[in-house]
Every structure is written in C-alpha cells, then in structure tokens.
Tab-separated table of C-alpha atoms and ligand atoms in Angstrom:
chain	number	residue	atom	x	y	z
O	117	MET	CA	0.000	0.000	0.000
O	118	ASN	CA	2.896	2.367	0.698
O	119	ASN	CA	4.049	1.905	-2.876
O	120	VAL	CA	0.580	2.677	-4.156
O	121	GLN	CA	0.519	5.902	-2.163
O	122	SER	CA	3.976	6.967	-3.328
O	123	TYR	CA	2.989	6.218	-6.927
O	124	ILE	CA	0.009	8.537	-6.442
O	125	GLU	CA	2.219	11.216	-4.923
O	126	GLU	CA	4.678	11.005	-7.822
O	127	ASN	CA	1.969	11.113	-10.457
O	128	LYS	CA	-0.179	13.951	-9.146
O	129	GLU	CA	0.688	16.285	-12.031
O	130	LYS	CA	0.144	13.579	-14.627
O	131	PHE	CA	-3.295	12.684	-13.209
O	132	LEU	CA	-4.302	16.325	-13.190
O	133	GLU	CA	-3.186	16.815	-16.800
O	134	GLU	CA	-5.171	13.750	-17.831
O	135	LEU	CA	-8.243	15.045	-16.018
O	136	LYS	CA	-7.871	18.295	-17.935
O	137	SER	CA	-7.887	16.410	-21.241
O	138	PHE	CA	-11.001	14.559	-20.086
O	139	LEU	CA	-12.699	17.868	-19.205
O	140	ARG	CA	-11.844	19.463	-22.546
O	141	ILE	CA	-14.172	17.149	-24.445
O	142	PRO	CA	-17.679	18.646	-24.241
O	143	SER	CA	-19.727	15.520	-23.494
O	144	VAL	CA	-23.108	17.204	-23.144
O	145	SER	CA	-25.515	14.284	-23.336
O	146	ALA	CA	-28.700	16.375	-23.529
O	147	ASP	CA	-27.790	18.202	-26.719
O	148	PRO	CA	-27.627	16.206	-29.980
O	149	ALA	CA	-25.106	18.742	-31.333
O	150	PHE	CA	-22.518	17.156	-28.999
O	151	LYS	CA	-23.178	13.565	-30.030
O	152	ASP	CA	-19.706	13.078	-31.563
O	153	ASP	CA	-18.010	14.645	-28.565
O	154	VAL	CA	-19.882	12.318	-26.248
O	155	ARG	CA	-18.517	9.389	-28.236
O	156	LYS	CA	-15.012	10.854	-28.195
O	157	THR	CA	-15.284	11.033	-24.418
O	158	ALA	CA	-16.271	7.354	-24.267
O	159	GLU	CA	-13.183	6.585	-26.337
O	160	PHE	CA	-11.050	8.658	-23.989
O	161	VAL	CA	-12.339	6.632	-21.017
O	162	LYS	CA	-11.661	3.413	-22.905
O	163	GLU	CA	-8.132	4.502	-23.745
O	164	ARG	CA	-7.385	5.551	-20.135
O	165	LEU	CA	-8.857	2.376	-18.603
O	166	THR	CA	-6.722	0.311	-20.941
O	167	ALA	CA	-3.592	2.277	-20.070
O	168	ALA	CA	-4.427	1.929	-16.375
O	169	GLY	CA	-4.339	-1.847	-16.713
O	170	ALA	CA	-7.799	-3.194	-17.514
O	171	ASP	CA	-7.678	-6.517	-19.396
O	172	ILE	CA	-10.911	-6.005	-21.261
O	173	VAL	CA	-12.327	-2.621	-22.263
O	174	GLU	CA	-15.352	-2.357	-24.508
O	175	ILE	CA	-17.563	0.390	-25.830
O	176	HIS	CA	-21.141	-0.836	-25.854
O	177	GLU	CA	-23.641	0.804	-28.157
O	178	THR	CA	-27.063	1.659	-26.806
O	179	LYS	CA	-30.042	3.409	-28.357
O	180	GLY	CA	-28.456	6.584	-27.025
O	181	HIS	CA	-24.891	7.266	-25.918
O	182	PRO	CA	-22.433	4.385	-25.408
O	183	VAL	CA	-21.510	2.662	-22.146
O	184	VAL	CA	-17.833	1.985	-21.435
O	185	TYR	CA	-17.213	-1.360	-19.758
O	186	GLY	CA	-13.868	-2.513	-18.433
O	187	GLU	CA	-12.621	-5.275	-16.201
O	188	LYS	CA	-9.631	-6.865	-14.563
O	189	MET	CA	-10.335	-10.238	-13.058
O	190	ILE	CA	-7.678	-11.402	-10.626
O	191	ASP	CA	-9.153	-14.492	-9.043
O	192	PRO	CA	-12.761	-15.735	-8.986
O	193	ALA	CA	-12.360	-16.419	-5.270
O	194	LEU	CA	-11.880	-12.692	-4.553
O	195	PRO	CA	-14.776	-10.264	-4.184
O	196	THR	CA	-15.704	-8.206	-7.234
O	197	VAL	CA	-16.239	-4.449	-7.157
O	198	LEU	CA	-18.135	-2.715	-9.949
O	199	VAL	CA	-17.217	0.948	-10.264
O	200	TYR	CA	-20.050	3.033	-11.698
O	201	GLY	CA	-19.777	6.608	-12.913
O	202	HIS	CA	-20.801	8.879	-15.753
O	203	TYR	CA	-18.690	10.644	-18.357
O	204	ASP	CA	-21.516	12.846	-19.637
O	205	VAL	CA	-22.094	16.342	-18.288
O	206	GLN	CA	-24.875	18.882	-17.962
O	207	PRO	CA	-25.183	21.643	-20.570
O	208	PRO	CA	-22.934	24.562	-19.571
O	209	ASP	CA	-25.618	27.230	-20.086
O	210	PRO	CA	-25.893	30.082	-19.299
O	211	LEU	CA	-22.457	30.611	-20.839
O	212	ASP	CA	-22.130	34.299	-20.006
O	213	LEU	CA	-22.104	33.501	-16.282
O	214	TRP	CA	-18.863	31.506	-16.552
O	215	ASP	CA	-15.631	33.287	-15.616
O	216	SER	CA	-13.684	31.003	-17.968
O	217	GLY	CA	-14.673	28.578	-20.726
O	218	PRO	CA	-16.650	25.595	-19.419
O	219	PHE	CA	-14.474	23.253	-21.469
O	220	GLU	CA	-11.186	25.056	-20.863
O	221	PRO	CA	-10.188	23.789	-17.418
O	222	VAL	CA	-8.260	26.252	-15.248
O	223	ILE	CA	-6.987	26.000	-11.676
O	224	LYS	CA	-7.945	28.787	-9.290
O	225	LYS	CA	-7.833	29.190	-5.536
O	226	THR	CA	-11.051	29.866	-3.639
O	227	GLU	CA	-11.910	30.475	-0.011
O	228	ILE	CA	-13.126	26.911	0.442
O	229	HIS	CA	-10.352	25.483	-1.757
O	230	PRO	CA	-7.153	27.262	-0.688
O	231	ASP	CA	-5.067	24.590	-2.476
O	232	GLY	CA	-6.866	25.349	-5.710
O	233	ALA	CA	-9.798	23.904	-7.590
O	234	ILE	CA	-10.209	22.918	-11.204
O	235	PHE	CA	-12.968	24.860	-12.965
O	236	ALA	CA	-14.852	23.211	-15.836
O	237	ARG	CA	-18.196	21.617	-16.564
O	238	GLY	CA	-18.019	18.065	-15.191
O	239	ALA	CA	-15.043	18.847	-12.912
O	240	CYS	CA	-16.945	17.441	-9.932
O	241	ASP	CA	-19.995	15.883	-11.598
O	242	ASP	CA	-18.720	13.448	-12.541
O	243	LYS	CA	-15.535	13.430	-14.643
O	244	GLY	CA	-13.239	14.492	-11.798
O	245	GLN	CA	-14.665	11.800	-9.567
O	246	VAL	CA	-14.618	9.133	-12.276
O	247	TYR	CA	-11.022	10.001	-12.984
O	248	MET	CA	-10.040	9.393	-9.348
O	249	HIS	CA	-11.098	5.778	-9.842
O	250	ILE	CA	-9.083	5.373	-13.020
O	251	ALA	CA	-6.027	6.932	-11.367
O	252	ALA	CA	-6.373	4.770	-8.245
O	253	PHE	CA	-6.767	1.699	-10.445
O	254	GLU	CA	-3.606	2.625	-12.351
O	255	ALA	CA	-1.672	3.167	-9.107
O	256	MET	CA	-2.743	-0.220	-7.788
O	257	ASN	CA	-1.955	-2.081	-10.996
O	258	ALA	CA	1.420	-0.400	-11.366
O	259	ASN	CA	2.353	-1.783	-7.971
O	260	GLY	CA	0.810	-5.223	-8.363
O	261	PHE	CA	-1.614	-4.488	-5.546
O	262	LEU	CA	-5.172	-5.340	-6.491
O	263	PRO	CA	-6.882	-7.403	-3.795
O	264	VAL	CA	-10.270	-7.553	-5.574
O	265	ASN	CA	-11.653	-8.182	-9.048
O	266	MET	CA	-12.545	-4.943	-10.777
O	267	LYS	CA	-15.272	-4.022	-13.199
O	268	PHE	CA	-16.016	-0.565	-14.537
O	269	MET	CA	-19.238	0.683	-16.033
O	270	ILE	CA	-19.004	4.335	-17.037
O	271	GLU	CA	-22.102	5.606	-18.787
O	272	GLY	CA	-22.900	8.586	-20.999
O	273	GLU	CA	-26.540	9.257	-20.157
O	274	GLU	CA	-26.740	9.845	-16.405
O	275	GLU	CA	-27.585	13.512	-16.798
O	276	ILE	CA	-30.513	12.638	-19.052
O	277	GLY	CA	-31.984	9.940	-16.847
O	278	SER	CA	-29.864	6.847	-17.678
O	279	GLU	CA	-32.588	5.853	-20.079
O	280	ASN	CA	-30.706	3.037	-21.774
O	281	LEU	CA	-28.621	1.803	-18.866
O	282	GLY	CA	-31.494	-0.224	-17.410
O	283	THR	CA	-31.677	-2.243	-20.617
O	284	PHE	CA	-27.882	-2.591	-20.671
O	285	CYS	CA	-27.950	-3.991	-17.110
O	286	LYS	CA	-30.813	-6.364	-17.868
O	287	GLU	CA	-29.035	-7.693	-20.951
O	288	ASN	CA	-25.632	-8.034	-19.266
O	289	LYS	CA	-26.425	-9.413	-15.828
O	290	GLU	CA	-23.658	-11.971	-15.939
O	291	LYS	CA	-21.022	-9.575	-17.197
O	292	LEU	CA	-21.938	-7.091	-14.463
O	293	ALA	CA	-22.188	-9.642	-11.635
O	294	CYS	CA	-20.424	-8.217	-8.575
O	295	ASP	CA	-20.503	-7.993	-4.782
O	296	VAL	CA	-20.851	-4.240	-4.560
O	297	VAL	CA	-21.254	-1.170	-6.760
O	298	LEU	CA	-18.836	1.593	-5.772
O	299	LEU	CA	-19.419	5.115	-7.030
O	300	SER	CA	-18.165	8.621	-6.455
O	301	ASP	CA	-20.882	10.987	-7.635
O	302	THR	CA	-21.934	12.615	-4.361
O	303	SER	CA	-20.369	14.915	-1.784
O	304	VAL	CA	-18.803	15.054	1.670
O	305	ILE	CA	-20.045	17.508	4.320
O	306	ALA	CA	-16.755	19.438	4.354
O	307	ASN	CA	-13.083	18.744	3.742
O	308	ASP	CA	-12.567	18.266	7.467
O	309	VAL	CA	-15.928	16.523	7.980
O	310	PRO	CA	-15.955	13.343	5.907
O	311	SER	CA	-19.282	11.673	5.222
O	312	ILE	CA	-20.676	8.821	3.193
O	313	THR	CA	-23.952	9.183	1.335
O	314	VAL	CA	-26.451	6.560	2.450
O	315	GLY	CA	-29.565	7.780	0.717
O	316	LEU	CA	-30.693	9.619	-2.383
O	317	ARG	CA	-34.008	11.085	-3.338
O	318	GLY	CA	-36.035	9.840	-6.263
O	319	LEU	CA	-37.311	12.058	-9.030
O	320	SER	CA	-40.418	12.652	-11.069
O	321	TYR	CA	-39.892	15.166	-13.866
O	322	ILE	CA	-42.790	16.551	-15.818
O	323	GLU	CA	-43.422	19.100	-18.540
O	324	VAL	CA	-46.748	20.907	-18.757
O	325	GLU	CA	-48.263	22.835	-21.615
O	326	VAL	CA	-51.245	25.125	-21.101
O	327	THR	CA	-53.140	26.256	-24.173
O	328	GLY	CA	-55.650	29.079	-24.203
O	329	PRO	CA	-56.932	30.603	-27.436
O	330	ASN	CA	-55.838	29.064	-30.743
O	331	ARG	CA	-53.485	31.996	-31.520
O	332	ASP	CA	-51.706	34.897	-29.825
O	333	LEU	CA	-54.151	37.775	-29.361
O	334	HIS	CA	-54.064	41.524	-28.836
O	335	SER	CA	-54.095	41.853	-25.044
O	336	GLY	CA	-56.217	44.997	-25.236
O	337	VAL	CA	-58.817	43.702	-27.598
O	338	TYR	CA	-59.165	40.301	-25.896
O	339	GLY	CA	-57.485	40.764	-22.489
O	340	GLY	CA	-59.801	40.284	-19.534
O	341	ALA	CA	-62.211	38.139	-21.499
O	342	VAL	CA	-60.088	35.193	-22.604
O	343	GLY	CA	-58.051	32.950	-20.298
O	344	ASN	CA	-54.374	33.935	-20.358
O	345	PRO	CA	-52.464	30.644	-20.196
O	346	ILE	CA	-49.500	32.227	-18.417
O	347	ASN	CA	-51.665	33.796	-15.685
O	348	ILE	CA	-53.492	30.515	-15.311
O	349	LEU	CA	-50.348	28.374	-15.279
O	350	CYS	CA	-48.876	30.589	-12.538
O	351	LYS	CA	-52.020	30.208	-10.430
O	352	MET	CA	-52.040	26.462	-10.951
O	353	ILE	CA	-48.392	26.170	-9.954
O	354	ALA	CA	-48.900	28.422	-6.936
O	355	SER	CA	-51.704	26.183	-5.751
O	356	LEU	CA	-49.453	23.113	-5.716
O	357	THR	CA	-48.062	24.193	-2.328
O	358	ASP	CA	-49.937	25.688	0.619
O	359	GLU	CA	-48.977	28.386	3.111
O	360	ASN	CA	-46.814	25.880	5.012
O	361	ASN	CA	-45.087	24.804	1.819
O	362	HIS	CA	-46.759	21.437	1.963
O	363	ILE	CA	-47.508	19.925	-1.415
O	364	THR	CA	-51.248	19.874	-2.088
O	365	ILE	CA	-51.431	17.072	-4.633
O	366	PRO	CA	-53.920	14.582	-3.160
O	367	GLY	CA	-52.164	11.494	-1.791
O	368	PHE	CA	-48.700	12.991	-2.353
O	369	TYR	CA	-47.485	12.094	1.156
O	370	ASP	CA	-49.357	8.773	1.435
O	371	ASN	CA	-46.260	6.594	1.102
O	372	VAL	CA	-43.686	8.875	2.698
O	373	VAL	CA	-41.831	7.076	5.459
O	374	GLU	CA	-41.714	9.544	8.339
O	375	ALA	CA	-38.370	9.614	10.103
O	376	THR	CA	-38.490	8.806	13.807
O	377	ALA	CA	-37.642	11.424	16.429
O	378	GLU	CA	-34.300	9.654	17.030
O	379	GLU	CA	-33.445	9.606	13.338
O	380	ARG	CA	-34.290	13.277	13.045
O	381	HIS	CA	-32.237	14.101	16.091
O	382	ALA	CA	-29.257	12.177	14.717
O	383	MET	CA	-29.381	13.825	11.302
O	384	ASN	CA	-29.516	17.286	12.836
O	385	GLN	CA	-26.282	16.599	14.702
O	386	ALA	CA	-24.369	16.835	11.429
O	387	PRO	CA	-22.251	19.990	11.303
O	388	PHE	CA	-24.235	22.676	9.536
O	389	SER	CA	-24.396	26.430	9.839
O	390	LEU	CA	-27.591	28.080	8.653
O	391	ASP	CA	-25.905	31.480	8.679
O	392	GLN	CA	-23.124	30.267	6.438
O	393	TYR	CA	-25.638	28.580	4.161
O	394	LYS	CA	-27.578	31.819	3.799
O	395	SER	CA	-24.532	33.995	3.304
O	396	ASP	CA	-23.101	31.620	0.690
O	397	LEU	CA	-26.332	31.876	-1.312
O	398	LYS	CA	-26.811	35.576	-0.510
O	399	VAL	CA	-30.362	35.030	0.725
O	400	ASP	CA	-31.821	36.655	3.831
O	401	ASP	CA	-33.839	33.611	4.722
O	402	VAL	CA	-34.339	30.004	3.724
O	403	HIS	CA	-37.654	28.699	2.457
O	404	GLY	CA	-39.187	25.264	2.802
O	405	GLU	CA	-41.635	22.915	4.402
O	406	GLU	CA	-42.832	24.141	7.779
O	407	GLY	CA	-41.697	22.038	10.722
O	408	PHE	CA	-38.463	20.738	9.177
O	409	THR	CA	-34.869	21.920	9.343
O	410	THR	CA	-32.804	22.711	6.261
O	411	LEU	CA	-30.928	19.418	6.619
O	412	GLU	CA	-34.234	17.556	6.754
O	413	ARG	CA	-35.747	19.526	3.894
O	414	THR	CA	-32.869	18.496	1.655
O	415	SER	CA	-32.781	14.821	2.550
O	416	ILE	CA	-35.835	13.144	4.082
O	417	ARG	CA	-38.612	15.364	2.695
O	418	PRO	CA	-40.107	15.368	-0.794
O	419	THR	CA	-40.223	18.633	-2.734
O	420	LEU	CA	-41.725	20.263	-5.793
O	421	ASP	CA	-39.834	22.788	-7.917
O	422	VAL	CA	-40.388	24.600	-11.176
O	423	ASN	CA	-37.178	24.249	-13.196
O	424	GLY	CA	-38.226	26.477	-16.046
O	425	ILE	CA	-41.260	28.425	-17.176
O	426	TRP	CA	-41.836	30.174	-20.454
O	427	GLY	CA	-44.299	31.526	-22.949
O	428	GLY	CA	-45.443	34.820	-24.467
O	429	TYR	CA	-43.176	37.692	-25.403
O	430	ILE	CA	-39.730	37.721	-23.818
O	431	GLY	CA	-37.827	39.819	-26.387
O	432	GLU	CA	-36.587	43.415	-26.117
O	433	GLY	CA	-39.032	46.102	-25.103
O	434	ALA	CA	-42.736	45.556	-24.693
O	435	LYS	CA	-45.205	43.765	-26.893
O	436	THR	CA	-48.827	43.664	-25.844
O	437	VAL	CA	-49.921	40.116	-26.361
O	438	LEU	CA	-52.190	37.556	-24.811
O	439	PRO	CA	-50.280	34.385	-25.604
O	440	SER	CA	-51.811	31.195	-26.812
O	441	LYS	CA	-49.511	28.916	-24.814
O	442	ALA	CA	-47.502	28.655	-21.599
O	443	TYR	CA	-45.103	25.947	-20.477
O	444	ALA	CA	-43.267	24.780	-17.385
O	445	LYS	CA	-40.872	22.020	-16.389
O	446	ILE	CA	-41.644	20.746	-12.926
O	447	SER	CA	-39.695	18.268	-10.844
O	448	MET	CA	-40.539	16.517	-7.625
O	449	ARG	CA	-37.865	14.955	-5.423
O	450	LEU	CA	-39.116	11.800	-3.759
O	451	VAL	CA	-38.267	9.925	-0.603
O	452	PRO	CA	-38.848	6.325	0.486
O	453	ASN	CA	-41.394	4.774	-0.166
O	454	GLN	CA	-42.770	7.065	-2.846
O	455	THR	CA	-42.402	5.759	-6.387
O	456	ASP	CA	-41.931	7.975	-9.407
O	457	GLU	CA	-44.690	6.151	-11.241
O	458	GLU	CA	-47.180	6.782	-8.458
O	459	ILE	CA	-46.244	10.436	-8.059
O	460	THR	CA	-46.217	11.169	-11.775
O	461	GLU	CA	-49.715	9.732	-12.012
O	462	LYS	CA	-50.983	11.697	-9.010
O	463	PHE	CA	-49.480	14.895	-10.397
O	464	GLN	CA	-51.006	14.368	-13.811
O	465	LYS	CA	-54.472	13.659	-12.469
O	466	HIS	CA	-54.378	16.607	-10.099
O	467	PHE	CA	-52.939	19.072	-12.578
O	468	GLU	CA	-55.587	18.223	-15.152
O	469	SER	CA	-58.310	18.490	-12.539
O	470	ILE	CA	-57.390	22.014	-11.403
O	471	ALA	CA	-57.290	23.520	-14.898
O	472	PRO	CA	-60.162	25.918	-15.562
O	473	LYS	CA	-62.286	25.232	-18.622
O	474	SER	CA	-60.812	28.252	-20.401
O	475	VAL	CA	-57.583	26.351	-21.088
O	476	LYS	CA	-56.417	22.879	-22.047
O	477	VAL	CA	-53.457	21.269	-20.345
O	478	LYS	CA	-51.080	18.646	-21.598
O	479	VAL	CA	-48.891	16.841	-19.059
O	480	THR	CA	-45.850	15.003	-20.405
O	481	PRO	CA	-43.757	12.895	-18.021
O	482	HIS	CA	-39.989	12.986	-18.583
O	483	HIS	CA	-37.563	10.692	-16.801
O	484	GLY	CA	-38.104	9.460	-13.312
O	485	GLY	CA	-36.208	7.534	-10.709
O	486	MET	CA	-36.652	5.751	-7.438
O	487	PRO	CA	-35.258	6.938	-4.114
O	488	ALA	CA	-32.544	4.786	-2.563
O	489	VAL	CA	-31.234	4.050	0.918
O	490	THR	CA	-28.124	1.978	1.516
O	491	PRO	CA	-27.313	-0.015	4.664
O	492	ILE	CA	-24.406	0.824	6.989
O	493	ASP	CA	-24.052	-2.480	8.821
O	494	THR	CA	-22.370	-4.281	5.942
O	495	PRO	CA	-18.743	-5.034	5.006
O	496	GLU	CA	-19.363	-2.937	1.876
O	497	TYR	CA	-20.069	0.164	3.963
O	498	LYS	CA	-17.554	-0.613	6.704
O	499	ALA	CA	-14.758	-0.800	4.137
O	500	ALA	CA	-15.611	2.727	2.996
O	501	GLU	CA	-15.708	3.916	6.588
O	502	LYS	CA	-12.301	2.413	7.322
O	503	ALA	CA	-10.818	3.839	4.153
O	504	MET	CA	-11.950	7.340	5.109
O	505	ILE	CA	-10.743	6.968	8.682
O	506	GLN	CA	-7.362	6.082	7.178
O	507	THR	CA	-7.108	9.150	4.937
O	508	TYR	CA	-9.129	11.766	6.849
O	509	GLY	CA	-8.278	10.617	10.346
O	510	LYS	CA	-11.963	10.848	11.279
O	511	THR	CA	-14.969	8.554	11.163
O	512	PRO	CA	-17.227	9.603	8.284
O	513	ILE	CA	-20.813	10.558	9.080
O	514	PRO	CA	-23.496	8.582	7.210
O	515	GLN	CA	-25.721	11.159	5.536
O	516	ARG	CA	-28.681	11.153	3.186
O	517	SER	CA	-28.393	13.436	0.200
O	518	GLY	CA	-31.016	15.397	-1.687
O	519	GLY	CA	-29.822	14.570	-5.198
O	520	SER	CA	-30.861	11.655	-7.357
O	521	ILE	CA	-29.024	8.854	-9.105
O	522	PRO	CA	-31.903	6.720	-10.351
O	523	ILE	CA	-29.690	3.869	-11.466
O	524	ILE	CA	-28.823	2.970	-7.840
O	525	ALA	CA	-32.299	1.565	-7.229
O	526	LEU	CA	-32.051	-0.235	-10.533
O	527	PHE	CA	-28.768	-1.937	-9.602
O	528	GLU	CA	-30.547	-3.329	-6.607
O	529	LYS	CA	-33.481	-4.511	-8.643
O	530	GLU	CA	-31.672	-5.866	-11.715
O	531	LEU	CA	-28.292	-6.929	-10.312
O	532	ASN	CA	-29.425	-7.566	-6.755
O	533	VAL	CA	-26.506	-5.604	-5.390
O	534	LYS	CA	-26.159	-2.671	-2.987
O	535	SER	CA	-24.143	0.439	-3.717
O	536	VAL	CA	-21.621	2.395	-1.697
O	537	MET	CA	-21.608	6.111	-2.426
O	538	LEU	CA	-18.092	7.224	-1.667
O	539	GLY	CA	-18.276	10.769	-3.005
O	540	PHE	CA	-15.658	13.488	-2.521
O	541	GLY	CA	-17.257	16.683	-3.869
O	542	LEU	CA	-18.632	19.569	-1.856
O	543	ASP	CA	-22.198	20.830	-2.145
O	544	SER	CA	-20.701	24.258	-2.869
O	545	ASP	CA	-18.825	22.998	-5.964
O	546	ASP	CA	-21.543	24.399	-8.223
O	547	ILE	CA	-22.409	21.215	-10.064
O	548	HIS	CA	-24.965	21.946	-12.830
O	549	SER	CA	-24.225	25.674	-12.286
O	550	PRO	CA	-21.852	28.108	-13.981
O	551	ASN	CA	-18.253	27.858	-12.692
O	552	GLU	CA	-18.501	24.222	-11.620
O	553	HIS	CA	-15.268	23.223	-9.909
O	554	TYR	CA	-13.617	20.449	-7.960
O	555	GLY	CA	-11.028	20.945	-5.241
O	556	LEU	CA	-7.565	19.538	-5.898
O	557	PHE	CA	-7.576	18.456	-2.261
O	558	ASN	CA	-10.766	16.493	-2.967
O	559	PHE	CA	-9.433	15.015	-6.203
O	560	TYR	CA	-6.238	13.748	-4.590
O	561	LYS	CA	-7.984	12.673	-1.390
O	562	GLY	CA	-10.263	10.521	-3.498
O	563	ILE	CA	-7.370	8.909	-5.352
O	564	GLU	CA	-5.662	8.145	-2.023
O	565	THR	CA	-8.797	6.800	-0.334
O	566	ILE	CA	-10.056	4.487	-3.075
O	567	PRO	CA	-7.178	1.937	-2.861
O	568	TYR	CA	-7.849	1.621	0.888
O	569	TYR	CA	-11.437	0.757	0.056
O	570	TYR	CA	-10.290	-2.266	-1.922
O	571	HIS	CA	-7.779	-3.171	0.747
O	572	TYR	CA	-10.298	-3.152	3.598
O	573	TYR	CA	-13.072	-4.660	1.526
O	574	SER	CA	-11.008	-7.701	0.610
O	575	GLU	CA	-9.980	-8.006	4.258
O	576	LEU	CA	-13.534	-7.752	5.572
O	577	LYS	CA	-14.893	-10.151	2.943
O	578	SER	CA	-12.402	-12.945	3.491
B	694	BES	N1	-24.281	13.443	-9.233
B	694	BES	C1	-25.601	13.944	-9.363
B	694	BES	C2	-26.486	13.565	-8.193
B	694	BES	C3	-26.062	14.078	-6.848
B	694	BES	C4	-25.508	15.331	-6.696
B	694	BES	C5	-26.223	13.291	-5.745
B	694	BES	C6	-25.105	15.778	-5.444
B	694	BES	C7	-25.849	13.740	-4.506
B	694	BES	C8	-25.273	14.992	-4.350
B	694	BES	C9	-26.194	13.425	-10.662
B	694	BES	O1	-25.323	13.575	-11.744
B	694	BES	C10	-27.400	14.244	-11.006
B	694	BES	O2	-27.249	15.401	-11.291
B	694	BES	N2	-28.605	13.650	-10.985
B	694	BES	C11	-29.779	14.330	-11.401
B	694	BES	C12	-30.855	13.358	-11.746
B	694	BES	C13	-30.772	12.817	-13.144
B	694	BES	C14	-31.926	11.882	-13.385
B	694	BES	C15	-30.739	13.890	-14.189
B	694	BES	C16	-30.316	15.193	-10.289
B	694	BES	O3	-30.154	14.879	-9.100
B	694	BES	O4	-30.929	16.209	-10.631
B	695	MN	MN1	-23.412	12.962	-11.261
B	696	MN	MN1	-25.425	15.730	-12.396
C-alpha cells in the first residue's frame, strides 16, 4: 500500500493533466449537437482504462450514448467491485455567467479550496470523480496491488436519466455480476468533515403545456375576457403548495416514510451552519416545508420545484400580447417509499383536474427515478468507513443526500446488489451551475482513499 501511495504522490501532475484532457471534451448528453463529442469522451475513457491496466475494455452501443465497460479479473475467489460513474455532463448554459470557458479547465484558488480547484463543466460531476477511480486503479496495478476483481461501467446518459442503462444492465447481468457497486458521484459535508452518502431522493420530472386561445391575441382587444395561459399556469403552480409549503397534490405524502424522532435528532447533529448557508447563497432567509430543518428539507422530505417556465413575449421592449400557450418544467424529489410512477400519475391527475375550462393542459412525463437508501451495517459500507478513517483521520458521518441517481435503485433490482456512495465533492462545488469546480484536495484525497477501500473490503470479505 505504501508503494501505491507513493505512486500517487509522484503522479499527481500527470493525473491532473489527464483530467484536464477529459474535461476538454464537451460531453453534453442532452444536446444532440454534442453527439460526436460524447462518443469521443467514451473513447477517452476506454483509452485511459486500458492504459491503467484493464484486461478487457469495450464500448457498448445503446439506443443513445455508449456505455464503457472494463474489467480486470484477478481471481474468482476474490470479491468483485463494480465501479459506476458517468462521463456525460450537464449543458454549460448560461455561458455568459462563466468566468472562464466551461471546457477550458483552469486551476484557481477559492476560499473553500485554498489549495486550488479545477474549474470546468463536469469537474466534480462526474468526470473528476470518475477520474479518481481510473487513477487509483492505475496506481494499484502499477504496484501489483489489487486485492479484488474490478469491473467498470461508465455511462454517458446519467444527466438525461440513464434511459438506456437499465436495458444494458438487464441484458448483461452476468457480465456485471459483482458484490458491490462503488461510485463517487456525491459529496462530503466538508473537507474536514468526511461523510458517506447513504440515501438519495427519487425524481419525477414533468413538462406541462397550457393552451388558451388558438393563436396569440391583442391583449387589449381580448385581455380580460379570454383565459391567459400564463396567468393561469402561474395560479395552478402556486396552488401546488400551501402556506406551510406542503404539497397539495392529493395522496402525495401517502407513502412517505416519516423519520423517527431519534433519526431526526441524529441527522440534525451533522455539522451545519444556517448562517453560512444563507450567506453563501446571498439570501436573507431560507424557504421550505414548515416544521423541518434545512438538513431535513434536503434529505428526508419530498419537494416540488419549477425548473423552467416560459411563454409569451420575452424579447426586447414591450409587446402587448395575450399568448396562446404557456409551459413549465416541474420536478418533484421523492423519498422512500414514494415511487416515481405513483407520483407522476398523481401529479397528472391533479394538474388536469385544477385547470379551468378556459384552457387545455397537456402533461408530459420525462424521466423518473426511485429513491434509494443503503445499509451501513455491511462489510461494503464498513470498508468505505475504514478507508476514510485512514485518509481523513476521522470517522465519516453517514448522511442522506437530496440529489438523485436513479440507477442505484435499478442496480438493486436488476443486479441484486447494494451500492456504496463514496463521493468526494462539496455541495458548494456548483455542479450543474456556472463555474462548476472540484477541489484539488478532494481530487487527490479521493485517489488516495479508493485503494484503501479495496484493501479493507477484501480483508472484511475474506
Ligand atoms: N451526481 C448527481 C447527483 C447528486 C448530486 C447526488 C449531489 C448527490 C449529491 C447526478 O449527476 C445528477 O445530477 N442527478 C440528477 C438526476 C438525473 C436523473 C438527471 C439530479 O439529481 O438532478
Ligand atoms: Mn453525477
Ligand atoms: Mn449531475
């Protein structure tokens, strides 16, 4: 293990340069204009996995973007770890809010990252974190220290709902057979407060279209007499939450597992400063469901948010118009035991029922995903805990996160295997936002910690 760690130390610059090359390829999965770049990124991952020592590396075609699969089998008697990650990224928009090009990685120091952070789309989510695994794998192979069998599955459609990965898993159950899925696509509480993510929220994502008159109208000639779809859409959306910020969709909370008083007490012990949270976001107050703390609101409680809303005239100056259509994209974060199917259906029924007769509404479900909780009394989790104790000198806190990685629930269903979410980002790293970045401290800490995971896992499993 000492050799592995010195190899990492000696190759820090090289790993960082390789991450930069990875970040320069704009693998925006949502936008068809980047289709070729997404493929180039898959090829980059293939090339790097091969160089790092994988025996088999394949690019698997799907109906969408390809999946990169790699493996190194040491001995069938050893446990097998499947590393999951994604090489696709969110669109960089709005571009004018970036201080440097989203695909031109630069290193800059920040208050939270005094050792520097790398700024680029995907730096933290998830290329930087995927690359830690490739680097750790290389360091272990170079020193003949690999105490487990390794499989890699790095996909290109996570940011668009992993639509084809379910099929890939179903069709390749044997190839993907493993004892645990290990992924780094989440965050720690702080660089001096390590944590391991033990839960994720599910997601139901919906687009709505409200249609009023058959064409845009003069808002003076018709205004006041014909339903304005934007006014009506706003009222409908406003009615989806009440004065306590509870969601009003009938049956929405039916299947929510309420946390016990002890669980709530424990989760509120995690280090968190509301003042710092507010000052970081430059808001005078937080906003959320009455009766729950910020930590609870972002982990154990379901939510409803409008992600985008549009319609009518949004160009320069003023145009008097009563628009024919209005649109919104609405997402709901779900907690155990809500299912996305159930919630999507309840939303649809409710939204249609509250529309006044003066408009028509069309509800189109986008992707969804199931919430996930992972156990902590297993060798899979304990290995992660020990690895972090080794490199952080502190026991990591198990914490549920507000984000979603729908494929985790699917691994459990299709491959019958639990996941360990050993993430190294910070919530303040601006993933999905302009100026996304990833601390160099975090990047290197991840590379150092991952080999210990394999070490302790093989120990605990034998
Ligand atoms: N890595 C994130 C999820 C995440 C972020 C989990 C931070 C925990 C902490 C992932 O890439 C992501 O963005 N997921 C999407 C859902 C997906 C279906 C588009 C999300 O959470 O919005
Ligand atoms: Mn991610
Ligand atoms: Mn993401």
